[in-house]
């Protein structure tokens, strides 16, 4: 369960991620979420490293680093990944 402090920090992370168009495909988002669920940020970053040299890598790493910066747990980071299209549209 996501705490109220974590929800507040999610808002800050989302503001920093911004409404820019992300370059992540659905399979990459799904893979990142699975890695987060199984192995936390270390697993998600290892998954991202497999995509090195792609736009997916750059954007996924940016979202993960911002999520870590605001001390979001894996569950909150997965929620951010789930809602990237809403964030982009400004409807979050």
mmCIF file of N, CA and C in Angstrom:
data_model
loop_
_atom_site.group_PDB
_atom_site.id
_atom_site.type_symbol
_atom_site.label_atom_id
_atom_site.label_comp_id
_atom_site.label_asym_id
_atom_site.label_seq_id
_atom_site.Cartn_x
_atom_site.Cartn_y
_atom_site.Cartn_z
ATOM 1 N N UNK A 1 0.827 -1.177 0.000
ATOM 2 C CA UNK A 1 0.000 0.000 0.000
ATOM 3 C C UNK A 1 0.879 1.251 0.000
ATOM 4 N N UNK A 2 0.449 2.249 -0.730
ATOM 5 C CA UNK A 2 1.216 3.478 -0.867
ATOM 6 C C UNK A 2 0.805 4.452 0.240
ATOM 7 N N UNK A 3 1.790 4.939 0.991
ATOM 8 C CA UNK A 3 1.513 5.859 2.098
ATOM 9 C C UNK A 3 1.174 7.256 1.577
ATOM 10 N N UNK A 4 0.630 8.083 2.451
ATOM 11 C CA UNK A 4 0.285 9.448 2.047
ATOM 12 C C UNK A 4 1.544 10.244 1.705
ATOM 13 N N UNK A 5 2.637 10.016 2.425
ATOM 14 C CA UNK A 5 3.904 10.690 2.122
ATOM 15 C C UNK A 5 4.406 10.266 0.746
ATOM 16 N N UNK A 6 4.271 8.976 0.461
ATOM 17 C CA UNK A 6 4.703 8.471 -0.837
ATOM 18 C C UNK A 6 3.826 9.043 -1.953
ATOM 19 N N UNK A 7 2.532 9.201 -1.681
ATOM 20 C CA UNK A 7 1.636 9.817 -2.670
ATOM 21 C C UNK A 7 2.067 11.260 -2.941
ATOM 22 N N UNK A 8 2.440 11.964 -1.888
ATOM 23 C CA UNK A 8 2.920 13.341 -2.034
ATOM 24 C C UNK A 8 4.190 13.361 -2.882
ATOM 25 N N UNK A 9 5.102 12.437 -2.584
ATOM 26 C CA UNK A 9 6.342 12.355 -3.352
ATOM 27 C C UNK A 9 6.086 11.919 -4.790
ATOM 28 N N UNK A 10 5.059 11.092 -5.002
ATOM 29 C CA UNK A 10 4.690 10.706 -6.365
ATOM 30 C C UNK A 10 4.300 11.939 -7.163
ATOM 31 N N UNK A 11 3.563 12.841 -6.536
ATOM 32 C CA UNK A 11 3.182 14.085 -7.198
ATOM 33 C C UNK A 11 4.398 14.886 -7.619
ATOM 34 N N UNK A 12 5.404 14.937 -6.751
ATOM 35 C CA UNK A 12 6.641 15.652 -7.071
ATOM 36 C C UNK A 12 7.380 14.972 -8.221
ATOM 37 N N UNK A 13 7.435 13.641 -8.174
ATOM 38 C CA UNK A 13 8.110 12.891 -9.237
ATOM 39 C C UNK A 13 7.406 13.105 -10.570
ATOM 40 N N UNK A 14 6.085 13.062 -10.547
ATOM 41 C CA UNK A 14 5.305 13.241 -11.769
ATOM 42 C C UNK A 14 5.526 14.636 -12.334
ATOM 43 N N UNK A 15 5.589 15.629 -11.459
ATOM 44 C CA UNK A 15 5.848 16.995 -11.917
ATOM 45 C C UNK A 15 7.214 17.073 -12.592
ATOM 46 N N UNK A 16 8.200 16.375 -12.043
ATOM 47 C CA UNK A 16 9.537 16.397 -12.643
ATOM 48 C C UNK A 16 9.580 15.609 -13.948
ATOM 49 N N UNK A 17 8.868 14.492 -13.997
ATOM 50 C CA UNK A 17 8.813 13.726 -15.247
ATOM 51 C C UNK A 17 8.212 14.602 -16.330
ATOM 52 N N UNK A 18 7.172 15.345 -15.951
ATOM 53 C CA UNK A 18 6.578 16.311 -16.862
ATOM 54 C C UNK A 18 5.659 15.683 -17.881
ATOM 55 N N UNK A 19 5.144 16.543 -18.712
ATOM 56 C CA UNK A 19 4.167 16.133 -19.707
ATOM 57 C C UNK A 19 4.811 15.896 -21.070
ATOM 58 N N UNK A 20 6.107 15.671 -21.086
ATOM 59 C CA UNK A 20 6.794 15.395 -22.346
ATOM 60 C C UNK A 20 6.422 14.019 -22.858
ATOM 61 N N UNK A 21 6.400 13.870 -24.141
ATOM 62 C CA UNK A 21 6.118 12.577 -24.766
ATOM 63 C C UNK A 21 7.250 11.621 -24.419
ATOM 64 N N UNK A 22 6.902 10.490 -23.846
ATOM 65 C CA UNK A 22 7.920 9.490 -23.541
ATOM 66 C C UNK A 22 8.099 8.575 -24.747
ATOM 67 N N UNK A 23 9.244 7.947 -24.799
ATOM 68 C CA UNK A 23 9.579 7.088 -25.934
ATOM 69 C C UNK A 23 9.581 5.624 -25.531
ATOM 70 N N UNK A 24 8.761 5.257 -24.572
ATOM 71 C CA UNK A 24 8.727 3.869 -24.123
ATOM 72 C C UNK A 24 7.549 3.134 -24.730
ATOM 73 N N UNK A 25 7.835 1.938 -25.196
ATOM 74 C CA UNK A 25 6.785 1.096 -25.756
ATOM 75 C C UNK A 25 6.124 0.298 -24.633
ATOM 76 N N UNK A 26 4.939 -0.201 -24.903
ATOM 77 C CA UNK A 26 4.212 -0.995 -23.902
ATOM 78 C C UNK A 26 5.009 -2.208 -23.422
ATOM 79 N N UNK A 27 5.672 -2.968 -24.324
ATOM 80 C CA UNK A 27 6.452 -4.116 -23.836
ATOM 81 C C UNK A 27 7.568 -3.706 -22.868
ATOM 82 N N UNK A 28 8.173 -2.547 -23.101
ATOM 83 C CA UNK A 28 9.234 -2.075 -22.209
ATOM 84 C C UNK A 28 8.650 -1.697 -20.853
ATOM 85 N N UNK A 29 7.516 -1.010 -20.857
ATOM 86 C CA UNK A 29 6.866 -0.645 -19.599
ATOM 87 C C UNK A 29 6.496 -1.906 -18.823
ATOM 88 N N UNK A 30 5.940 -2.885 -19.524
ATOM 89 C CA UNK A 30 5.553 -4.142 -18.877
ATOM 90 C C UNK A 30 6.781 -4.852 -18.297
ATOM 91 N N UNK A 31 7.857 -4.919 -19.062
ATOM 92 C CA UNK A 31 9.084 -5.561 -18.588
ATOM 93 C C UNK A 31 9.675 -4.849 -17.382
ATOM 94 N N UNK A 32 9.641 -3.529 -17.403
ATOM 95 C CA UNK A 32 10.172 -2.746 -16.285
ATOM 96 C C UNK A 32 9.344 -2.975 -15.025
ATOM 97 N N UNK A 33 8.028 -3.024 -15.185
ATOM 98 C CA UNK A 33 7.157 -3.271 -14.035
ATOM 99 C C UNK A 33 7.406 -4.652 -13.443
ATOM 100 N N UNK A 34 7.573 -5.654 -14.294
ATOM 101 C CA UNK A 34 7.852 -7.009 -13.807
ATOM 102 C C UNK A 34 9.178 -7.047 -13.055
ATOM 103 N N UNK A 35 10.185 -6.359 -13.611
ATOM 104 C CA UNK A 35 11.492 -6.318 -12.959
ATOM 105 C C UNK A 35 11.407 -5.595 -11.615
ATOM 106 N N UNK A 36 10.663 -4.500 -11.557
ATOM 107 C CA UNK A 36 10.471 -3.779 -10.294
ATOM 108 C C UNK A 36 9.796 -4.663 -9.256
ATOM 109 N N UNK A 37 8.781 -5.378 -9.695
ATOM 110 C CA UNK A 37 8.021 -6.228 -8.774
ATOM 111 C C UNK A 37 8.889 -7.354 -8.208
ATOM 112 N N UNK A 38 9.697 -7.967 -9.067
ATOM 113 C CA UNK A 38 10.515 -9.106 -8.641
ATOM 114 C C UNK A 38 11.771 -8.697 -7.883
ATOM 115 N N UNK A 39 12.452 -7.652 -8.385
ATOM 116 C CA UNK A 39 13.781 -7.332 -7.862
ATOM 117 C C UNK A 39 13.993 -5.865 -7.513
ATOM 118 N N UNK A 40 12.941 -5.097 -7.404
ATOM 119 C CA UNK A 40 13.078 -3.692 -7.035
ATOM 120 C C UNK A 40 13.800 -2.871 -8.098
ATOM 121 N N UNK A 41 14.325 -1.747 -7.655
ATOM 122 C CA UNK A 41 14.989 -0.834 -8.586
ATOM 123 C C UNK A 41 16.211 -1.469 -9.244
ATOM 124 N N UNK A 42 16.955 -2.288 -8.502
ATOM 125 C CA UNK A 42 18.137 -2.934 -9.086
ATOM 126 C C UNK A 42 17.739 -3.785 -10.285
ATOM 127 N N UNK A 43 16.663 -4.531 -10.146
ATOM 128 C CA UNK A 43 16.189 -5.360 -11.250
ATOM 129 C C UNK A 43 15.712 -4.530 -12.423
ATOM 130 N N UNK A 44 15.014 -3.441 -12.135
ATOM 131 C CA UNK A 44 14.516 -2.575 -13.209
ATOM 132 C C UNK A 44 15.666 -1.892 -13.937
ATOM 133 N N UNK A 45 16.690 -1.492 -13.194
ATOM 134 C CA UNK A 45 17.848 -0.869 -13.829
ATOM 135 C C UNK A 45 18.630 -1.886 -14.656
ATOM 136 N N UNK A 46 18.715 -3.125 -14.186
ATOM 137 C CA UNK A 46 19.362 -4.180 -14.974
ATOM 138 C C UNK A 46 18.571 -4.439 -16.246
ATOM 139 N N UNK A 47 17.245 -4.436 -16.134
ATOM 140 C CA UNK A 47 16.391 -4.593 -17.314
ATOM 141 C C UNK A 47 16.637 -3.438 -18.281
ATOM 142 N N UNK A 48 16.715 -2.217 -17.760
ATOM 143 C CA UNK A 48 16.949 -1.043 -18.606
ATOM 144 C C UNK A 48 18.289 -1.149 -19.328
ATOM 145 N N UNK A 49 19.304 -1.677 -18.643
ATOM 146 C CA UNK A 49 20.636 -1.793 -19.243
ATOM 147 C C UNK A 49 20.619 -2.668 -20.492
ATOM 148 N N UNK A 50 19.690 -3.616 -20.546
ATOM 149 C CA UNK A 50 19.576 -4.471 -21.728
ATOM 150 C C UNK A 50 19.107 -3.681 -22.947
ATOM 151 N N UNK A 51 18.538 -2.512 -22.709
ATOM 152 C CA UNK A 51 18.010 -1.686 -23.790
ATOM 153 C C UNK A 51 18.976 -0.571 -24.181
ATOM 154 N N UNK A 52 20.214 -0.619 -23.664
ATOM 155 C CA UNK A 52 21.180 0.456 -23.887
ATOM 156 C C UNK A 52 21.257 0.836 -25.360
ATOM 157 N N UNK A 53 21.332 2.133 -25.590
ATOM 158 C CA UNK A 53 21.429 2.641 -26.956
ATOM 159 C C UNK A 53 20.087 2.926 -27.603
ATOM 160 N N UNK A 54 19.008 2.707 -26.875
ATOM 161 C CA UNK A 54 17.680 2.960 -27.437
ATOM 162 C C UNK A 54 17.008 4.116 -26.701
ATOM 163 N N UNK A 55 15.998 4.687 -27.337
ATOM 164 C CA UNK A 55 15.210 5.729 -26.673
ATOM 165 C C UNK A 55 14.511 5.165 -25.443
ATOM 166 N N UNK A 56 14.080 3.902 -25.524
ATOM 167 C CA UNK A 56 13.431 3.254 -24.382
ATOM 168 C C UNK A 56 14.348 3.289 -23.161
ATOM 169 N N UNK A 57 15.623 2.979 -23.374
ATOM 170 C CA UNK A 57 16.593 2.952 -22.280
ATOM 171 C C UNK A 57 16.689 4.315 -21.608
ATOM 172 N N UNK A 58 16.885 5.336 -22.421
ATOM 173 C CA UNK A 58 17.057 6.689 -21.896
ATOM 174 C C UNK A 58 15.849 7.117 -21.071
ATOM 175 N N UNK A 59 14.671 6.901 -21.604
ATOM 176 C CA UNK A 59 13.457 7.350 -20.925
ATOM 177 C C UNK A 59 13.151 6.511 -19.687
ATOM 178 N N UNK A 60 13.320 5.205 -19.780
ATOM 179 C CA UNK A 60 13.075 4.337 -18.629
ATOM 180 C C UNK A 60 14.030 4.688 -17.495
ATOM 181 N N UNK A 61 15.286 4.857 -17.811
ATOM 182 C CA UNK A 61 16.255 5.199 -16.778
ATOM 183 C C UNK A 61 15.916 6.547 -16.146
ATOM 184 N N UNK A 62 15.482 7.507 -16.942
ATOM 185 C CA UNK A 62 15.095 8.823 -16.422
ATOM 186 C C UNK A 62 13.935 8.685 -15.427
ATOM 187 N N UNK A 63 12.912 7.926 -15.802
ATOM 188 C CA UNK A 63 11.749 7.736 -14.924
ATOM 189 C C UNK A 63 12.158 7.001 -13.645
ATOM 190 N N UNK A 64 12.995 5.980 -13.773
ATOM 191 C CA UNK A 64 13.446 5.237 -12.589
ATOM 192 C C UNK A 64 14.272 6.120 -11.651
ATOM 193 N N UNK A 65 15.165 6.911 -12.216
ATOM 194 C CA UNK A 65 16.007 7.778 -11.385
ATOM 195 C C UNK A 65 15.183 8.841 -10.666
ATOM 196 N N UNK A 66 14.204 9.408 -11.350
ATOM 197 C CA UNK A 66 13.327 10.393 -10.711
ATOM 198 C C UNK A 66 12.515 9.720 -9.605
ATOM 199 N N UNK A 67 12.025 8.527 -9.867
ATOM 200 C CA UNK A 67 11.252 7.799 -8.855
ATOM 201 C C UNK A 67 12.103 7.514 -7.620
ATOM 202 N N UNK A 68 13.351 7.118 -7.835
ATOM 203 C CA UNK A 68 14.263 6.869 -6.711
ATOM 204 C C UNK A 68 14.578 8.157 -5.964
ATOM 205 N N UNK A 69 14.767 9.236 -6.707
ATOM 206 C CA UNK A 69 15.086 10.531 -6.103
ATOM 207 C C UNK A 69 14.024 10.930 -5.079
ATOM 208 N N UNK A 70 12.774 10.615 -5.378
ATOM 209 C CA UNK A 70 11.673 10.971 -4.487
ATOM 210 C C UNK A 70 11.279 9.822 -3.548
ATOM 211 N N UNK A 71 12.177 8.851 -3.414
ATOM 212 C CA UNK A 71 12.000 7.734 -2.469
ATOM 213 C C UNK A 71 10.705 6.960 -2.681
ATOM 214 N N UNK A 72 10.346 6.751 -3.933
ATOM 215 C CA UNK A 72 9.154 5.964 -4.219
ATOM 216 C C UNK A 72 9.502 4.489 -4.132
ATOM 217 N N UNK A 73 8.666 3.726 -3.468
ATOM 218 C CA UNK A 73 8.839 2.286 -3.423
ATOM 219 C C UNK A 73 8.507 1.678 -4.775
ATOM 220 N N UNK A 74 8.760 0.401 -4.898
ATOM 221 C CA UNK A 74 8.509 -0.291 -6.169
ATOM 222 C C UNK A 74 7.058 -0.174 -6.609
ATOM 223 N N UNK A 75 6.130 -0.302 -5.664
ATOM 224 C CA UNK A 75 4.703 -0.229 -6.006
ATOM 225 C C UNK A 75 4.344 1.144 -6.584
ATOM 226 N N UNK A 76 4.852 2.198 -5.967
ATOM 227 C CA UNK A 76 4.576 3.551 -6.456
ATOM 228 C C UNK A 76 5.230 3.777 -7.816
ATOM 229 N N UNK A 77 6.450 3.275 -7.995
ATOM 230 C CA UNK A 77 7.134 3.424 -9.282
ATOM 231 C C UNK A 77 6.379 2.682 -10.384
ATOM 232 N N UNK A 78 5.821 1.509 -10.053
ATOM 233 C CA UNK A 78 5.022 0.774 -11.041
ATOM 234 C C UNK A 78 3.777 1.573 -11.407
ATOM 235 N N UNK A 79 3.190 2.241 -10.443
ATOM 236 C CA UNK A 79 2.005 3.063 -10.702
ATOM 237 C C UNK A 79 2.364 4.230 -11.631
ATOM 238 N N UNK A 80 3.521 4.829 -11.408
ATOM 239 C CA UNK A 80 3.982 5.904 -12.288
ATOM 240 C C UNK A 80 4.137 5.369 -13.710
ATOM 241 N N UNK A 81 4.790 4.210 -13.854
ATOM 242 C CA UNK A 81 4.958 3.613 -15.182
ATOM 243 C C UNK A 81 3.611 3.307 -15.827
ATOM 244 N N UNK A 82 2.674 2.796 -15.037
ATOM 245 C CA UNK A 82 1.333 2.493 -15.551
ATOM 246 C C UNK A 82 0.644 3.721 -16.122
ATOM 247 N N UNK A 83 0.937 4.857 -15.540
ATOM 248 C CA UNK A 83 0.192 6.065 -15.874
ATOM 249 C C UNK A 83 0.968 7.067 -16.716
ATOM 250 N N UNK A 84 2.021 6.621 -17.378
ATOM 251 C CA UNK A 84 2.811 7.556 -18.182
ATOM 252 C C UNK A 84 1.976 8.259 -19.249
ATOM 253 N N UNK A 85 1.057 7.561 -19.871
ATOM 254 C CA UNK A 85 0.262 8.214 -20.916
ATOM 255 C C UNK A 85 -0.647 9.283 -20.320
ATOM 256 N N UNK A 86 -1.154 9.058 -19.116
ATOM 257 C CA UNK A 86 -1.961 10.086 -18.450
ATOM 258 C C UNK A 86 -1.095 11.274 -18.055
ATOM 259 N N UNK A 87 0.112 10.987 -17.596
ATOM 260 C CA UNK A 87 1.030 12.057 -17.216
ATOM 261 C C UNK A 87 1.327 12.916 -18.438
ATOM 262 N N UNK A 88 1.604 12.264 -19.573
ATOM 263 C CA UNK A 88 1.894 12.978 -20.813
ATOM 264 C C UNK A 88 0.745 13.881 -21.226
ATOM 265 N N UNK A 89 -0.473 13.432 -21.003
ATOM 266 C CA UNK A 89 -1.640 14.199 -21.437
ATOM 267 C C UNK A 89 -1.971 15.335 -20.475
ATOM 268 N N UNK A 90 -1.328 15.346 -19.308
ATOM 269 C CA UNK A 90 -1.617 16.365 -18.312
ATOM 270 C C UNK A 90 -2.858 16.061 -17.503
ATOM 271 N N UNK A 91 -3.387 14.840 -17.602
ATOM 272 C CA UNK A 91 -4.628 14.470 -16.917
ATOM 273 C C UNK A 91 -4.393 13.656 -15.657
ATOM 274 N N UNK A 92 -3.169 13.589 -15.159
ATOM 275 C CA UNK A 92 -2.858 12.801 -13.965
ATOM 276 C C UNK A 92 -3.490 13.434 -12.764
#
